[in-house]
Amino acid sequence: MDFTHLFSLLKVSIPGGLRDGADDNLGVYLTNVEASADLDGNVEVTAGDFEVKMYSAGKDGEAYVYLAMLPGQTVSSGTQLFRFRSESGQEVPCDALDADVVLSSGNMTELSRTVEGLIHTVRIEPGTFVMGSPETEQGHTS
């Protein structure tokens, strides 16, 4: 019996950090993906442009990893494939692809991206807290 998997696994790594990085609450979405697949030689499944939320697979070292299964396809250079959304709802597009990305059926494709321009926010509970730098800190008044 022959078996060929029609789907491709896309793995995206995004460095973590407060500036231009991912965090535990970042949503990663794939946009502008299209797919068609022929199942058993007679049933065709076709989908137009749609958005896919990638699965957050946690951290691998300092990078956050996101996964998605897609039918095999080629995403052309110049396509904006990724969009990022923070927990607060801020959306940040990713630069367009600088080369074609081939998602081969039955294989995994790995990419690295950065999140530029994402503002990380932290909720501060109501109460009393000190704001600013200590008066003894160099450059405090500048």
Backbone as a chain_set.jsonl record, in Angstrom:
{"seq": "MDFTHLFSLLKVSIPGGLRDGADDNLGVYLTNVEASADLDGNVEVTAGDFEVKMYSAGKDGEAYVYLAMLPGQTVSSGTQLFRFRSESGQEVPCDALDADVVLSSGNMTELSRTVEGLIHTVRIEPGTFVMGSPETEQGHTS", "coords": {"N": [[0.842, -1.174, 0.0], [0.617, 2.171, -0.898], [1.279, 5.342, 0.508], [0.752, 8.729, 0.542], [1.239, 11.759, 2.025], [-0.797, 14.599, 1.96], [-0.449, 17.004, 3.178], [1.631, 19.665, 4.424], [3.967, 20.52, 6.932], [4.411, 23.545, 8.485], [6.825, 25.248, 10.198], [7.52, 27.872, 12.299], [9.875, 29.983, 13.734], [10.253, 32.449, 16.188], [12.14, 34.931, 17.64], [12.17, 35.623, 21.155], [11.397, 38.412, 23.341], [11.295, 41.747, 24.743], [11.486, 43.814, 22.944], [10.652, 43.916, 19.659], [10.029, 41.164, 19.64], [8.633, 37.866, 20.274], [6.09, 36.742, 22.609], [4.42, 34.965, 25.292], [1.779, 35.408, 24.603], [1.423, 36.035, 21.956], [-0.261, 36.003, 18.868], [0.005, 34.233, 15.882], [-0.585, 34.431, 12.495], [-1.332, 32.979, 9.345], [-1.612, 34.33, 6.177], [-3.06, 34.867, 2.911], [-2.858, 32.301, 1.771], [-3.373, 29.599, -0.395], [-4.94, 26.61, -1.521], [-5.167, 23.444, -3.126], [-6.147, 20.087, -3.412], [-5.896, 16.741, -4.544], [-7.701, 14.066, -3.708], [-7.394, 10.629, -3.525], [-7.437, 10.538, -6.266], [-9.898, 11.345, -7.311], [-11.578, 13.02, -5.784], [-11.752, 16.373, -5.259], [-10.459, 18.855, -3.191], [-10.803, 22.164, -2.547], [-9.668, 25.347, -1.548], [-10.027, 28.823, -1.152], [-8.461, 32.059, -0.73], [-7.566, 32.32, 2.612], [-7.33, 32.627, 6.211], [-5.084, 31.367, 8.588], [-4.725, 30.463, 11.91], [-1.782, 29.95, 13.58], [-0.55, 27.204, 15.515], [0.601, 27.569, 18.784], [3.517, 26.287, 19.886], [5.097, 26.553, 22.099], [8.301, 27.29, 23.671], [11.557, 27.052, 22.204], [14.514, 27.005, 23.288], [15.469, 30.321, 23.152], [13.565, 31.113, 21.392], [10.183, 31.394, 20.243], [7.926, 28.943, 19.062], [5.851, 28.203, 16.335], [3.287, 26.356, 14.703], [1.782, 24.983, 11.735], [-0.421, 23.084, 9.705], [-0.649, 22.632, 6.302], [-2.07, 22.195, 3.036], [0.136, 21.023, 0.469], [1.936, 23.51, -1.33], [3.089, 26.389, -3.192], [4.206, 29.436, -2.055], [4.405, 32.561, -3.305], [7.224, 34.795, -3.8], [7.179, 38.116, -2.514], [4.705, 37.98, -1.396], [2.688, 38.694, 1.408], [2.869, 36.747, 3.986], [2.616, 36.363, 6.737], [0.948, 37.534, 9.717], [0.84, 39.263, 12.745], [-0.621, 39.249, 15.995], [-1.134, 40.869, 19.012], [-1.939, 40.208, 22.491], [-3.409, 42.363, 23.351], [-4.682, 43.118, 21.074], [-3.341, 44.523, 19.115], [-2.281, 44.67, 15.808], [0.28, 43.517, 13.695], [1.777, 43.555, 10.636], [3.92, 41.343, 8.773], [7.003, 41.618, 6.977], [6.957, 41.246, 3.404], [7.514, 38.139, 1.681], [10.828, 37.378, 0.632], [11.595, 35.495, -1.12], [10.381, 32.639, -2.962], [8.368, 30.331, -1.111], [8.331, 27.001, -0.69], [6.044, 24.665, 0.15], [6.17, 21.528, 0.59], [4.261, 18.637, 0.074], [3.943, 16.26, 2.661], [6.282, 16.983, 3.927], [8.357, 19.024, 6.175], [8.668, 22.507, 6.516], [10.847, 24.988, 7.579], [10.941, 28.237, 8.963], [12.258, 31.435, 9.959], [11.259, 34.323, 11.67], [10.916, 37.813, 12.553], [9.282, 40.031, 14.842], [8.438, 43.152, 14.217], [7.91, 46.31, 15.602], [5.952, 45.732, 17.433], [4.183, 46.502, 20.304], [4.734, 45.714, 23.525], [2.702, 45.124, 26.292], [2.067, 45.435, 29.797], [0.006, 44.485, 32.374], [-0.718, 46.4, 35.183], [-1.644, 45.968, 38.379], [-4.252, 47.616, 40.259], [-3.414, 49.989, 42.816], [-0.767, 51.077, 44.99], [2.256, 52.203, 43.702], [5.675, 52.722, 42.724], [6.796, 54.995, 40.338], [8.947, 55.675, 37.611], [12.462, 56.617, 37.596], [14.995, 56.137, 40.168], [15.969, 58.971, 42.196], [18.692, 59.068, 42.544], [19.803, 57.932, 40.319], [22.037, 58.059, 37.542], [21.663, 60.634, 35.212], [19.031, 61.114, 35.82], [17.492, 63.487, 35.783], [17.465, 64.241, 33.156]], "CA": [[0.0, 0.0, 0.0], [1.342, 3.44, -0.937], [0.633, 6.429, 1.24], [1.382, 10.029, 0.355], [0.564, 12.779, 2.83], [-1.066, 15.789, 1.159], [-0.189, 18.213, 3.94], [2.984, 20.075, 4.759], [4.072, 21.166, 8.237], [5.178, 24.791, 8.483], [7.332, 25.574, 11.531], [8.055, 29.235, 12.309], [10.529, 30.365, 14.985], [10.299, 33.901, 16.375], [12.867, 35.223, 18.877], [11.415, 36.288, 22.216], [11.995, 39.63, 23.884], [10.379, 42.877, 24.881], [11.543, 44.668, 21.766], [10.62, 43.164, 18.406], [10.064, 39.727, 19.886], [7.398, 37.176, 20.623], [5.874, 36.426, 24.01], [3.466, 33.867, 25.469], [0.435, 35.769, 24.162], [1.421, 36.466, 20.557], [-0.969, 35.186, 17.886], [0.651, 34.255, 14.569], [-1.57, 34.044, 11.491], [-0.904, 32.864, 7.956], [-2.567, 34.954, 5.269], [-2.766, 34.707, 1.482], [-2.525, 30.933, 1.392], [-4.372, 28.914, -1.204], [-4.585, 25.202, -1.631], [-6.074, 22.464, -3.731], [-5.564, 18.756, -3.282], [-6.656, 15.682, -5.193], [-7.741, 12.918, -2.81], [-7.698, 9.356, -4.18], [-7.555, 10.7, -7.705], [-11.209, 11.726, -7.835], [-12.251, 14.04, -4.98], [-10.893, 17.55, -5.173], [-10.757, 19.786, -2.109], [-10.211, 23.441, -2.929], [-9.943, 26.469, -0.651], [-9.504, 30.087, -1.654], [-7.687, 32.803, 0.259], [-8.09, 32.217, 3.964], [-6.362, 32.918, 7.261], [-4.869, 30.236, 9.482], [-4.011, 30.776, 13.151], [-0.782, 28.926, 13.831], [-0.536, 26.624, 16.852], [1.763, 27.948, 19.582], [4.114, 25.063, 20.417], [5.971, 26.88, 23.223], [9.631, 27.819, 23.4], [12.695, 26.207, 21.889], [15.587, 27.94, 23.638], [14.975, 31.691, 23.298], [12.589, 31.397, 20.334], [8.842, 30.812, 20.313], [7.694, 28.12, 17.885], [4.462, 28.148, 15.876], [3.14, 25.29, 13.715], [0.533, 24.885, 10.971], [-0.485, 22.067, 8.641], [-1.273, 23.183, 5.106], [-1.842, 21.405, 1.824], [1.34, 21.42, -0.253], [1.753, 24.646, -2.219], [4.184, 27.348, -3.257], [3.806, 30.812, -1.756], [5.313, 33.361, -4.129], [7.925, 35.939, -3.218], [6.368, 39.329, -2.566], [3.462, 37.732, -0.667], [2.713, 38.9, 2.856], [2.39, 35.465, 4.474], [2.38, 36.37, 8.18], [0.411, 38.686, 10.438], [0.967, 39.018, 14.182], [-1.61, 39.959, 16.812], [-0.83, 40.793, 20.438], [-3.084, 39.944, 23.367], [-4.209, 43.591, 23.43], [-5.356, 43.315, 19.795], [-2.496, 45.233, 18.16], [-1.886, 43.836, 14.672], [1.52, 43.918, 13.047], [2.086, 42.704, 9.483], [5.318, 40.963, 8.586], [7.496, 41.944, 5.641], [6.655, 40.287, 2.335], [8.547, 37.124, 1.45], [11.836, 37.795, -0.344], [11.801, 34.362, -2.032], [9.287, 31.675, -2.919], [8.401, 29.328, -0.05], [7.717, 25.773, -1.192], [5.533, 23.788, 1.194], [6.047, 20.238, -0.088], [3.415, 17.643, 0.745], [4.66, 15.23, 3.397], [7.546, 17.495, 4.466], [8.307, 20.186, 7.052], [9.419, 23.686, 6.1], [11.153, 25.823, 8.743], [11.246, 29.637, 8.7], [12.454, 32.312, 11.115], [10.723, 35.67, 11.454], [10.938, 38.716, 13.706], [8.099, 40.873, 14.974], [8.934, 44.521, 14.35], [6.899, 47.323, 15.872], [4.949, 45.263, 18.389], [4.303, 47.125, 21.614], [4.371, 44.782, 24.59], [2.086, 45.796, 27.424], [2.004, 44.672, 31.03], [-1.047, 44.988, 33.248], [-0.315, 46.726, 36.545], [-2.821, 45.91, 39.238], [-4.507, 48.86, 40.999], [-2.759, 50.076, 44.118], [0.305, 52.056, 45.104], [3.517, 51.731, 43.15], [6.625, 53.783, 42.417], [6.97, 55.125, 38.897], [10.109, 56.478, 37.251], [13.768, 56.135, 38.054], [15.407, 56.724, 41.459], [16.62, 60.28, 42.081], [20.144, 58.884, 42.572], [20.248, 57.335, 39.066], [22.723, 58.984, 36.671], [20.82, 61.121, 34.134], [17.65, 61.12, 36.298], [16.76, 64.719, 35.452], [17.52, 64.551, 31.733]], "C": [[0.886, 1.235, 0.0], [0.548, 4.483, -0.174], [1.427, 7.703, 0.998], [0.579, 11.051, 1.136], [0.403, 14.038, 1.992], [-0.673, 17.079, 1.868], [1.295, 18.423, 4.208], [2.936, 20.728, 6.134], [4.943, 22.408, 8.09], [5.532, 25.119, 9.928], [7.992, 26.943, 11.46], [8.624, 29.529, 13.685], [10.635, 31.885, 15.037], [11.031, 34.168, 17.685], [11.965, 35.932, 19.878], [12.127, 37.546, 22.667], [11.0, 40.762, 23.926], [10.396, 43.798, 23.682], [11.617, 43.774, 20.535], [10.703, 41.654, 18.616], [8.702, 39.175, 20.24], [7.284, 37.072, 22.144], [4.81, 35.342, 24.083], [2.097, 34.151, 24.87], [0.35, 36.196, 22.704], [0.637, 35.478, 19.695], [-0.288, 35.339, 16.538], [-0.336, 33.677, 13.561], [-0.913, 33.96, 10.122], [-2.002, 33.482, 7.098], [-2.155, 34.648, 3.832], [-2.292, 33.309, 1.118], [-3.696, 30.348, 0.609], [-3.96, 27.468, -1.302], [-5.632, 24.45, -2.422], [-5.377, 21.127, -3.654], [-6.481, 17.752, -3.944], [-6.578, 14.447, -4.298], [-8.179, 11.669, -3.572], [-7.95, 9.5, -5.677], [-8.915, 11.139, -8.201], [-11.95, 12.785, -7.014], [-11.301, 15.214, -4.847], [-11.385, 18.467, -4.065], [-10.053, 21.086, -2.458], [-10.606, 24.512, -1.92], [-9.334, 27.712, -1.261], [-8.642, 30.76, -0.596], [-8.349, 32.664, 1.627], [-6.972, 32.509, 4.948], [-6.289, 31.721, 8.195], [-4.154, 30.735, 10.729], [-3.056, 29.628, 13.421], [-0.851, 28.475, 15.288], [0.745, 27.048, 17.564], [2.301, 26.703, 20.273], [5.088, 25.336, 21.558], [7.328, 27.39, 22.77], [10.618, 26.709, 23.079], [13.911, 27.095, 22.104], [14.993, 29.312, 23.877], [13.9, 32.044, 22.273], [11.25, 30.724, 20.632], [8.573, 30.097, 18.996], [6.196, 28.04, 17.606], [4.386, 27.139, 14.734], [1.798, 25.397, 12.993], [0.673, 23.79, 9.936], [-1.256, 22.68, 7.481], [-1.119, 22.204, 3.955], [-0.588, 21.913, 1.113], [1.045, 22.52, -1.259], [3.027, 25.465, -2.265], [3.617, 28.728, -3.002], [4.846, 31.71, -2.409], [5.999, 34.479, -3.36], [7.062, 37.182, -3.424], [5.045, 39.195, -1.829], [3.66, 38.033, 0.807], [2.057, 37.662, 3.471], [1.98, 35.506, 5.94], [1.749, 37.674, 8.65], [0.464, 38.304, 11.914], [-0.089, 39.827, 14.922], [-1.26, 39.754, 18.279], [-2.107, 40.525, 21.223], [-3.997, 41.166, 23.457], [-4.914, 43.906, 22.113], [-4.547, 44.084, 18.766], [-2.077, 44.263, 17.058], [-0.652, 44.407, 13.999], [1.752, 43.0, 11.851], [3.58, 42.4, 9.442], [5.73, 41.376, 7.177], [7.11, 40.851, 4.646], [7.823, 39.313, 2.171], [9.537, 37.611, 0.397], [12.195, 36.672, -1.315], [10.576, 33.454, -1.942], [9.48, 30.722, -1.743], [7.634, 28.116, -0.564], [7.341, 24.904, 0.003], [5.221, 22.449, 0.534], [5.194, 19.286, 0.731], [4.282, 16.588, 1.413], [5.962, 15.687, 4.02], [7.306, 18.672, 5.408], [9.179, 21.289, 6.471], [9.615, 24.556, 7.335], [11.528, 27.229, 8.302], [11.498, 30.36, 10.023], [11.934, 33.693, 10.748], [10.979, 36.486, 12.704], [9.651, 39.526, 13.685], [8.605, 42.288, 15.204], [7.773, 45.475, 14.578], [5.809, 46.887, 16.828], [5.21, 45.908, 19.736], [3.826, 46.118, 22.654], [3.808, 45.575, 25.753], [2.05, 44.852, 28.611], [0.924, 45.291, 31.897], [-0.47, 45.21, 34.633], [-1.587, 46.79, 37.375], [-3.004, 47.242, 39.971], [-3.819, 48.82, 42.357], [-1.694, 51.151, 44.085], [1.591, 51.438, 44.551], [4.378, 52.94, 42.821], [6.841, 53.795, 40.915], [8.187, 55.996, 38.625], [11.39, 55.885, 37.797], [14.113, 56.779, 39.392], [16.126, 58.052, 41.241], [18.142, 60.166, 42.029], [20.695, 58.299, 41.247], [20.881, 58.397, 38.179], [21.788, 59.349, 35.506], [19.35, 61.209, 34.523], [16.868, 62.34, 35.818], [16.764, 65.012, 33.954], [16.425, 63.87, 30.951]], "O": [[1.808, 1.338, 0.81], [-0.682, 4.505, -0.206], [2.636, 7.744, 1.227], [-0.627, 11.191, 0.931], [1.366, 14.497, 1.378], [-0.575, 18.131, 1.236], [2.091, 17.484, 4.213], [1.969, 21.415, 6.463], [6.079, 22.326, 7.624], [4.652, 25.25, 10.778], [8.907, 27.159, 10.665], [7.941, 29.348, 14.693], [11.048, 32.528, 14.072], [10.603, 33.691, 18.736], [11.109, 36.734, 19.505], [13.317, 37.725, 22.407], [9.985, 40.741, 23.229], [9.415, 44.497, 23.427], [12.54, 42.972, 20.394], [11.37, 40.952, 17.856], [7.747, 39.917, 20.473], [8.256, 37.286, 22.868], [4.349, 34.852, 23.052], [1.323, 33.22, 24.648], [-0.696, 36.672, 22.262], [0.844, 34.268, 19.781], [-0.032, 36.46, 16.097], [-0.857, 32.578, 13.746], [-0.048, 34.767, 9.784], [-3.183, 33.185, 7.28], [-1.029, 34.22, 3.578], [-1.426, 33.146, 0.258], [-4.859, 30.588, 0.931], [-2.782, 27.133, -1.181], [-6.819, 24.774, -2.393], [-4.159, 21.041, -3.812], [-7.703, 17.896, -3.909], [-5.512, 13.851, -4.149], [-9.238, 11.669, -4.2], [-8.613, 8.655, -6.279], [-9.091, 11.299, -9.408], [-12.885, 13.395, -7.531], [-10.174, 15.062, -4.374], [-12.564, 18.813, -4.001], [-8.837, 21.104, -2.645], [-11.759, 24.569, -1.49], [-8.241, 27.659, -1.825], [-8.152, 30.106, 0.325], [-9.555, 32.87, 1.767], [-5.807, 32.622, 4.566], [-7.311, 31.133, 8.548], [-3.098, 31.359, 10.631], [-3.468, 28.47, 13.484], [-1.171, 29.262, 16.179], [1.84, 26.906, 17.021], [1.639, 26.127, 21.136], [5.835, 24.44, 21.95], [7.49, 27.858, 21.644], [10.534, 25.596, 23.599], [14.297, 27.852, 21.214], [14.105, 29.463, 24.717], [13.379, 33.159, 22.285], [11.196, 29.632, 21.198], [8.948, 30.589, 17.932], [5.386, 27.838, 18.511], [5.289, 27.063, 13.901], [0.806, 25.844, 13.568], [1.744, 23.59, 9.363], [-2.367, 23.181, 7.651], [-0.139, 21.46, 3.902], [-0.291, 23.107, 1.155], [0.033, 22.477, -1.958], [3.938, 25.256, -1.464], [2.661, 29.146, -3.655], [6.033, 31.624, -2.096], [5.45, 35.035, -2.409], [6.31, 37.277, -4.395], [4.333, 40.183, -1.652], [4.682, 37.67, 1.389], [0.832, 37.544, 3.476], [1.089, 34.762, 6.351], [1.969, 38.746, 8.085], [0.17, 37.168, 12.284], [-0.414, 40.948, 14.53], [-1.106, 38.623, 18.741], [-3.211, 40.605, 20.686], [-5.209, 41.029, 23.619], [-5.673, 44.872, 22.045], [-5.017, 44.283, 17.646], [-1.581, 43.171, 17.336], [-0.549, 45.611, 13.764], [1.908, 41.791, 12.026], [4.391, 43.127, 10.016], [4.887, 41.472, 6.285], [6.959, 39.685, 5.01], [8.969, 39.636, 2.486], [9.137, 38.188, -0.614], [13.001, 36.868, -2.225], [9.828, 33.5, -0.964], [10.606, 30.349, -1.414], [6.437, 28.197, -0.84], [8.202, 24.466, 0.766], [4.136, 22.259, -0.015], [5.386, 19.149, 1.939], [5.233, 16.082, 0.817], [6.687, 14.871, 4.59], [6.217, 19.244, 5.446], [10.286, 21.038, 5.996], [8.658, 24.832, 8.058], [12.329, 27.407, 7.384], [11.009, 29.943, 11.073], [12.152, 34.17, 9.634], [11.228, 35.939, 13.779], [9.015, 39.684, 12.643], [9.141, 42.592, 16.269], [6.783, 45.457, 13.848], [4.83, 47.611, 17.014], [6.329, 45.864, 20.249], [2.66, 45.721, 22.661], [4.38, 46.589, 26.153], [2.008, 43.632, 28.455], [0.931, 46.5, 32.129], [0.182, 44.33, 35.194], [-2.49, 47.578, 37.094], [-2.023, 47.922, 40.271], [-3.664, 47.76, 42.964], [-1.728, 52.039, 43.233], [1.957, 50.312, 44.886], [3.869, 54.049, 42.66], [7.042, 52.751, 40.294], [8.426, 56.963, 39.348], [11.4, 54.801, 38.38], [13.59, 57.844, 39.722], [16.807, 58.241, 40.232], [18.812, 61.068, 41.525], [21.909, 58.187, 41.079], [20.353, 59.502, 38.059], [21.192, 58.467, 34.889], [18.496, 61.364, 33.65], [15.69, 62.22, 35.48], [16.111, 65.964, 33.526], [16.341, 64.035, 29.734]]}, "num_chains": 1, "name": "protein.A"}
